[in-house]
mmCIF file with all atom_site columns, C-alpha atoms in Angstrom:
data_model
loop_
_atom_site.group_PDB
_atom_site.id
_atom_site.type_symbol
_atom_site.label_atom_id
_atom_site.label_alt_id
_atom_site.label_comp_id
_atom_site.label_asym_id
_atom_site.label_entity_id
_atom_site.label_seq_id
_atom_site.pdbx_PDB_ins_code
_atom_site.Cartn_x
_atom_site.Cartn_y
_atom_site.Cartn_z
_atom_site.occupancy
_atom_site.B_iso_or_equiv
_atom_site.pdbx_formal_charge
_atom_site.auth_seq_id
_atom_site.auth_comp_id
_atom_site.auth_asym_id
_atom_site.auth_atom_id
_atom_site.pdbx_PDB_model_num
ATOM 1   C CA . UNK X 1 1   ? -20.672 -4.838  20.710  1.00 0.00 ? 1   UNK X CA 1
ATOM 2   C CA . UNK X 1 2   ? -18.201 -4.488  17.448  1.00 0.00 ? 2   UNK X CA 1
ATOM 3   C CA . UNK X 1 3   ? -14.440 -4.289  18.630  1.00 0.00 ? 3   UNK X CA 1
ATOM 4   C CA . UNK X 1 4   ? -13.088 -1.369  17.489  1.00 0.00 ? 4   UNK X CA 1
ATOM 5   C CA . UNK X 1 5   ? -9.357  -1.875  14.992  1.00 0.00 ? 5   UNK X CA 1
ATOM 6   C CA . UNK X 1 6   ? -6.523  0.188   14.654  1.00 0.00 ? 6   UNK X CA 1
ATOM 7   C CA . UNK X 1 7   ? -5.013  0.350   10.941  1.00 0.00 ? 7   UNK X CA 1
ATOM 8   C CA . UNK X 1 8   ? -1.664  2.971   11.388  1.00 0.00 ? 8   UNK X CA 1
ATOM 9   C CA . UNK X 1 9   ? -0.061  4.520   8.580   1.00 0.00 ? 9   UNK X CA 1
ATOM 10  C CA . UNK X 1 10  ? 3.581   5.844   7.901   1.00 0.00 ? 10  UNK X CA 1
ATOM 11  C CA . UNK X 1 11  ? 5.129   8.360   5.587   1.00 0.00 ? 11  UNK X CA 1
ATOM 12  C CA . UNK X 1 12  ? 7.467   6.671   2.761   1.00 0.00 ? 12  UNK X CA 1
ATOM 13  C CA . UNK X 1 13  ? 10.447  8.220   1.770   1.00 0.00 ? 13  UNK X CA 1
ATOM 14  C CA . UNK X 1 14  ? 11.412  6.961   -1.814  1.00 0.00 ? 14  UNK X CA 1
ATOM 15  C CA . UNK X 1 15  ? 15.479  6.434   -2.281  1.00 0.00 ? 15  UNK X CA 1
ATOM 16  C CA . UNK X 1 16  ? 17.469  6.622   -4.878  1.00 0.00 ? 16  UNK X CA 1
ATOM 17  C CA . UNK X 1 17  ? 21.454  7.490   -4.375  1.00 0.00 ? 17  UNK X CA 1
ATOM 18  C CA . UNK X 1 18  ? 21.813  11.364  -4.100  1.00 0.00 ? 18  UNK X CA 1
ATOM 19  C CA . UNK X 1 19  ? 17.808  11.973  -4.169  1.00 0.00 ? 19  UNK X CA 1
ATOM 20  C CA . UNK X 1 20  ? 14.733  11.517  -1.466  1.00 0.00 ? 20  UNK X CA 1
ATOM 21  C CA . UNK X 1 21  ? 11.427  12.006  -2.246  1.00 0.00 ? 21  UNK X CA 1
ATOM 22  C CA . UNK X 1 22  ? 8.568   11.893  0.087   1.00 0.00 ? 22  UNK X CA 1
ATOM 23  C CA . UNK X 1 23  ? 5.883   9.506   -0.826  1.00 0.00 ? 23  UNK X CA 1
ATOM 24  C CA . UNK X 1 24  ? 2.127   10.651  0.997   1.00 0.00 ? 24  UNK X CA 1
ATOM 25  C CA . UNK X 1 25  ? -0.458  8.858   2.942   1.00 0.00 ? 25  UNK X CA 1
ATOM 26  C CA . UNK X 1 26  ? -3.883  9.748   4.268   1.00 0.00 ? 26  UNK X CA 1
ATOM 27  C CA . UNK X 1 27  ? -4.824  9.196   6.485   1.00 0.00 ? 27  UNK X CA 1
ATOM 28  C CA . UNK X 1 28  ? -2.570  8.749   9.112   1.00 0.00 ? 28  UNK X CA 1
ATOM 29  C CA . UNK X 1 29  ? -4.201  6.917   11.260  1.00 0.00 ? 29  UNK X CA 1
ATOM 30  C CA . UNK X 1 30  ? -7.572  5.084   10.739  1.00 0.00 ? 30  UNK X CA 1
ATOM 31  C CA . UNK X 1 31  ? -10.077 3.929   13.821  1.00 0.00 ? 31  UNK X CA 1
ATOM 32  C CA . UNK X 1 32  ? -12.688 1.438   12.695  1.00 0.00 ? 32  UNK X CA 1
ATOM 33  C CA . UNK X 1 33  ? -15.253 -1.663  13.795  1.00 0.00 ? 33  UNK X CA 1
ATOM 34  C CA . UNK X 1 34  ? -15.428 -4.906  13.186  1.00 0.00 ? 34  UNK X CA 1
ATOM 35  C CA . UNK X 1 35  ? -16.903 -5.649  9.412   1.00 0.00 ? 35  UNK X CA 1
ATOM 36  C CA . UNK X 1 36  ? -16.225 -1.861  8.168   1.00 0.00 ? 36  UNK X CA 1
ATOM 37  C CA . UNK X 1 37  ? -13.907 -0.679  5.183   1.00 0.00 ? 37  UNK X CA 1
ATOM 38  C CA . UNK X 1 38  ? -10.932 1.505   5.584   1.00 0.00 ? 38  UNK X CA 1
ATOM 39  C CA . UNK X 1 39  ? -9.490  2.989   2.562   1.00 0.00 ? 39  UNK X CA 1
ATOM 40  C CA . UNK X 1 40  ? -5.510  4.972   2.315   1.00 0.00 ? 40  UNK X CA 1
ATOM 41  C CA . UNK X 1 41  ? -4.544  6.855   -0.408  1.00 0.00 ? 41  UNK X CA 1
ATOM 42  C CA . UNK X 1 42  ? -0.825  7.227   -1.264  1.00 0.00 ? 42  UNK X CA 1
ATOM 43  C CA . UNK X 1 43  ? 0.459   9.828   -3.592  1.00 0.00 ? 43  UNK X CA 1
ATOM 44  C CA . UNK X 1 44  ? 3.929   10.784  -5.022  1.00 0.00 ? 44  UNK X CA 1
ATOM 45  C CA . UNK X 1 45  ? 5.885   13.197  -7.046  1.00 0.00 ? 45  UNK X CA 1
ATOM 46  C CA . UNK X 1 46  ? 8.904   11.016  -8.572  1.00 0.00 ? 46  UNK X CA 1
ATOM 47  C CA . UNK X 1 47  ? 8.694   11.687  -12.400 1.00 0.00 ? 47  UNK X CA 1
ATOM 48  C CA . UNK X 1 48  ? 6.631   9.603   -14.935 1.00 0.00 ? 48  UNK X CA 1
ATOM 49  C CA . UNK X 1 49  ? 8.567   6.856   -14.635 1.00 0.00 ? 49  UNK X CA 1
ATOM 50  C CA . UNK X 1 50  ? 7.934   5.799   -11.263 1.00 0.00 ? 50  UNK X CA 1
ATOM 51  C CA . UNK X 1 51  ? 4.544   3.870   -12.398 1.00 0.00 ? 51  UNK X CA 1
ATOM 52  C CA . UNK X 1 52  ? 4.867   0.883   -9.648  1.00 0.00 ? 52  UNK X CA 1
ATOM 53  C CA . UNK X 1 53  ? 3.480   1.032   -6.565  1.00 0.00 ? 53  UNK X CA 1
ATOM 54  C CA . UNK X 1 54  ? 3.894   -1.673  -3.552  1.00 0.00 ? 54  UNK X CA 1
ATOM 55  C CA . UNK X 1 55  ? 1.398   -1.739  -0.562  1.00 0.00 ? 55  UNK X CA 1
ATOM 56  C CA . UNK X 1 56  ? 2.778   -3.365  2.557   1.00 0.00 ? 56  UNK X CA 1
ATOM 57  C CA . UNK X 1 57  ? 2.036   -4.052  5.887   1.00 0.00 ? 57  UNK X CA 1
ATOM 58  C CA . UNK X 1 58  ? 3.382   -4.866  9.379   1.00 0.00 ? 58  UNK X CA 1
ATOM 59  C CA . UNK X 1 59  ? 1.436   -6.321  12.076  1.00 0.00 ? 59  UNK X CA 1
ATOM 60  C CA . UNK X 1 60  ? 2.807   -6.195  15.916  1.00 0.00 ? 60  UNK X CA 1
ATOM 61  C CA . UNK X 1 61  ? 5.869   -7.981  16.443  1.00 0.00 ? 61  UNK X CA 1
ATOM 62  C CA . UNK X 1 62  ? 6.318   -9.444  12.593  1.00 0.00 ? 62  UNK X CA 1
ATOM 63  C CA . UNK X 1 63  ? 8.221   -8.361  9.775   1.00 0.00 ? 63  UNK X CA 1
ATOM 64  C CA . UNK X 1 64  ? 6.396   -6.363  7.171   1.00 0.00 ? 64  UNK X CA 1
ATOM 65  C CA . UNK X 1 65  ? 5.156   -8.191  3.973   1.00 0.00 ? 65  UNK X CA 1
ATOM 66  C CA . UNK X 1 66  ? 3.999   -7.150  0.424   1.00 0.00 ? 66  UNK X CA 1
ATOM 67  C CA . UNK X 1 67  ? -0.226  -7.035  0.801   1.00 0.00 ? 67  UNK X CA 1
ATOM 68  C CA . UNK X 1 68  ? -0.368  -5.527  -3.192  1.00 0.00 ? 68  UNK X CA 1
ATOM 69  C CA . UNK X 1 69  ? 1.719   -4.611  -6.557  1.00 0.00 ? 69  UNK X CA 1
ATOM 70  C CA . UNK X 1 70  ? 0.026   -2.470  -8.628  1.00 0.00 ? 70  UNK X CA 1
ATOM 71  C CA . UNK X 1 71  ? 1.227   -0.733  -11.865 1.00 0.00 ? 71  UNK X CA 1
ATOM 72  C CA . UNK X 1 72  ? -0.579  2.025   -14.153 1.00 0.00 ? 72  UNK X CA 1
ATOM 73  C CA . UNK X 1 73  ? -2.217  0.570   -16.419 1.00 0.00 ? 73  UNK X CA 1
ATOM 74  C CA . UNK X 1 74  ? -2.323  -3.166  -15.260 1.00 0.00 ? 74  UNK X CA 1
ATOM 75  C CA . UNK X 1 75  ? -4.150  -4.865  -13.013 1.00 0.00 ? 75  UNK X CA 1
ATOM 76  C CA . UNK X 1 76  ? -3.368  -5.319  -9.369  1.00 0.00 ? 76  UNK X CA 1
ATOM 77  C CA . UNK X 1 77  ? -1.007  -8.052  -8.284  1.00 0.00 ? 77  UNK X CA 1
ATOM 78  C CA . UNK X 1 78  ? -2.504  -9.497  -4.653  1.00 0.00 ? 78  UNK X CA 1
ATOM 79  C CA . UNK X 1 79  ? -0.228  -12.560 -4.407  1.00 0.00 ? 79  UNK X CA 1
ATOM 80  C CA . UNK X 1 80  ? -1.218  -14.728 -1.850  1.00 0.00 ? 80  UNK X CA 1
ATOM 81  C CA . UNK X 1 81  ? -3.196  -12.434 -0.437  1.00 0.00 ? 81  UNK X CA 1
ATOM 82  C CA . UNK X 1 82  ? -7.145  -12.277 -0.929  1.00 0.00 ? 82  UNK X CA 1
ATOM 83  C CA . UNK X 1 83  ? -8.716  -9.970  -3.557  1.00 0.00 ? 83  UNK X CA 1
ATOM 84  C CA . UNK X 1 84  ? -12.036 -10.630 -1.182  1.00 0.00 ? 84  UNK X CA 1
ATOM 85  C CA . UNK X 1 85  ? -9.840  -8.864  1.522   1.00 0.00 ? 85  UNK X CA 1
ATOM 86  C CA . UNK X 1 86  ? -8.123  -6.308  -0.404  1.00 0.00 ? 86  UNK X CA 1
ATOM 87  C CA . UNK X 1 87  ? -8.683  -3.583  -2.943  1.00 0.00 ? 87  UNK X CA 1
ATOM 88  C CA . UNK X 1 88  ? -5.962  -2.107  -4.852  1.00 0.00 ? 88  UNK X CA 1
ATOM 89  C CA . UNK X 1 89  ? -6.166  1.125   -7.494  1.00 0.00 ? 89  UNK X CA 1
ATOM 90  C CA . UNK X 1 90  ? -3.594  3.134   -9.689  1.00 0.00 ? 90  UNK X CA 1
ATOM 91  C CA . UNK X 1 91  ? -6.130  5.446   -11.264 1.00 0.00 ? 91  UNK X CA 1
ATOM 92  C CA . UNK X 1 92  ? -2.756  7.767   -12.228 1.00 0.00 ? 92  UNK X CA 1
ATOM 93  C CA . UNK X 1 93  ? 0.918   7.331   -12.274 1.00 0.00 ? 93  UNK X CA 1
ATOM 94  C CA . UNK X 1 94  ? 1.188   9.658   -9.150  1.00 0.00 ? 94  UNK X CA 1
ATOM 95  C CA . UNK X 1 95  ? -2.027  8.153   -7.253  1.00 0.00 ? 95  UNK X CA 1
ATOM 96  C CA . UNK X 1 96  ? -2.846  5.069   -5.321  1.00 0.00 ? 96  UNK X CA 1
ATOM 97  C CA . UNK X 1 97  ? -5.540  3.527   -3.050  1.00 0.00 ? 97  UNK X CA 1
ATOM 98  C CA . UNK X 1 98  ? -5.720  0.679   -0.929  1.00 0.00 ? 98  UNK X CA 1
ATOM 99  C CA . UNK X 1 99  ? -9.203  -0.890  0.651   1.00 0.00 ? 99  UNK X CA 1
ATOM 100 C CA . UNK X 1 100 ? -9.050  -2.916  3.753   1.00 0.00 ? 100 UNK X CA 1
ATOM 101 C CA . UNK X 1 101 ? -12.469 -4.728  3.672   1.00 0.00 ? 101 UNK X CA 1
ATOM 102 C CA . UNK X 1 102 ? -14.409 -6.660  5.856   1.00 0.00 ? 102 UNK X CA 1
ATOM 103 C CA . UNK X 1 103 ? -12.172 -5.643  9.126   1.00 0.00 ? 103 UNK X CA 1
ATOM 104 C CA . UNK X 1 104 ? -11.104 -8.096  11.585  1.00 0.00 ? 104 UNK X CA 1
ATOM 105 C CA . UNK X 1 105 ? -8.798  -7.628  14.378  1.00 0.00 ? 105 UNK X CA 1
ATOM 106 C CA . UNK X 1 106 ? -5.977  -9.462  12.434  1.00 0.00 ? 106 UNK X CA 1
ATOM 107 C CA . UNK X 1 107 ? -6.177  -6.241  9.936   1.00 0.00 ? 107 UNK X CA 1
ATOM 108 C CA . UNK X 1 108 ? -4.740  -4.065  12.688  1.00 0.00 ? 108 UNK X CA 1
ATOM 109 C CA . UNK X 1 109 ? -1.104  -3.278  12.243  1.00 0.00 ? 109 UNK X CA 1
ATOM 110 C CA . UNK X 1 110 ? 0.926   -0.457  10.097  1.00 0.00 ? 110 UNK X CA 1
ATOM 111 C CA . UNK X 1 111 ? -0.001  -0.025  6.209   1.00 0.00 ? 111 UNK X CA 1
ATOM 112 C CA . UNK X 1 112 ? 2.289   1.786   3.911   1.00 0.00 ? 112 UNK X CA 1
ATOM 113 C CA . UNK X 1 113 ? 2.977   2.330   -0.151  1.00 0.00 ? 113 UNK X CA 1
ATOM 114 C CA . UNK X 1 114 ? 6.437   2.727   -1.769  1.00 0.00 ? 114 UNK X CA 1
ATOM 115 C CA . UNK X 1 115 ? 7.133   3.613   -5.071  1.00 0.00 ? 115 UNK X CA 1
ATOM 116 C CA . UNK X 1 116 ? 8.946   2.094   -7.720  1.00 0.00 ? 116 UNK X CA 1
ATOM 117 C CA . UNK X 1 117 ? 10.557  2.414   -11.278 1.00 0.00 ? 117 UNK X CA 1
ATOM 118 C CA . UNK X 1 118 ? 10.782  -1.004  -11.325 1.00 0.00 ? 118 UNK X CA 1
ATOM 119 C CA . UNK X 1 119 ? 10.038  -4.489  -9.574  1.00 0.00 ? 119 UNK X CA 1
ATOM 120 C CA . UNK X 1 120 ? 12.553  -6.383  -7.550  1.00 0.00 ? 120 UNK X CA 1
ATOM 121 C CA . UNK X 1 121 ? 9.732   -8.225  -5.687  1.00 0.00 ? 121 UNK X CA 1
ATOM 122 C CA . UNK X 1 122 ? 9.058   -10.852 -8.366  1.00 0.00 ? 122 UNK X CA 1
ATOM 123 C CA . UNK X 1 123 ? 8.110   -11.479 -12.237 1.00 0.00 ? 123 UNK X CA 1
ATOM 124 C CA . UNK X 1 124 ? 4.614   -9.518  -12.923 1.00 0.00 ? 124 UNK X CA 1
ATOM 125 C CA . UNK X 1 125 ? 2.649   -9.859  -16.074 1.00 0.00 ? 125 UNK X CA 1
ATOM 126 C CA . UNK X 1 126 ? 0.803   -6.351  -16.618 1.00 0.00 ? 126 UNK X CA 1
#
């Protein structure tokens, strides 16, 4: 019998002093087994300039960390993290995607995007 994992997801607001801009996920909330896929979208309406998007998570009890940076036009950045575990896309400035694969228990825990004009997590070559 395949364990059944929870992947949550959050609404984002985007800040910026005197402005704040919601930043969309779907689904909200994501029930899968064992060795299946789960894929979120996040969208935004920021202007043209916000081309950076930052996938995070937060498992139970730990702080959240960066899964994916992904700009438009460049190719995902998946740091540390596993391109055989994760899937990023930036098909349009306003449009994102992130693929869970191959789930495992460990996967469970709170996903979210945020969007950026630029990066403050570290130097990325596009």
């Amino acid at each position: 019998m395949l364990g059944c994992i929870l992947l949550t997801f959050i609404h984002v607001l985007f800040w910026q002093p005197g402005h704040c801009q919601d930043v969309t996920q779907l689904p909200k909330i994501i029930w899968k087994s064992a060795a299946e896929s789960a894929e979120m979208n996040c969208s935004h309406t920021r202007d043209k300039g916000h081309n950076q998007m930052y996938w995070y998570r937060q498992r139970p009890g730990e702080t959240m960390t960066l899964v994916v940076y992904t700009v438009y036009g460049g190719k995902p950045d998946y740091g540390e993290n596993l391109q055989s575990k994760y899937s990023a896309v930036k098909d349009t400035i306003e449009t994102g995607a992130l693929t869970v694969k191959d789930l495992q228990p460990d996967d469970s825990g709170v996903y979210f995007c945020a969007v950026s004009k630029h990066s403050d997590v570290r130097k990325h070559n596009s």
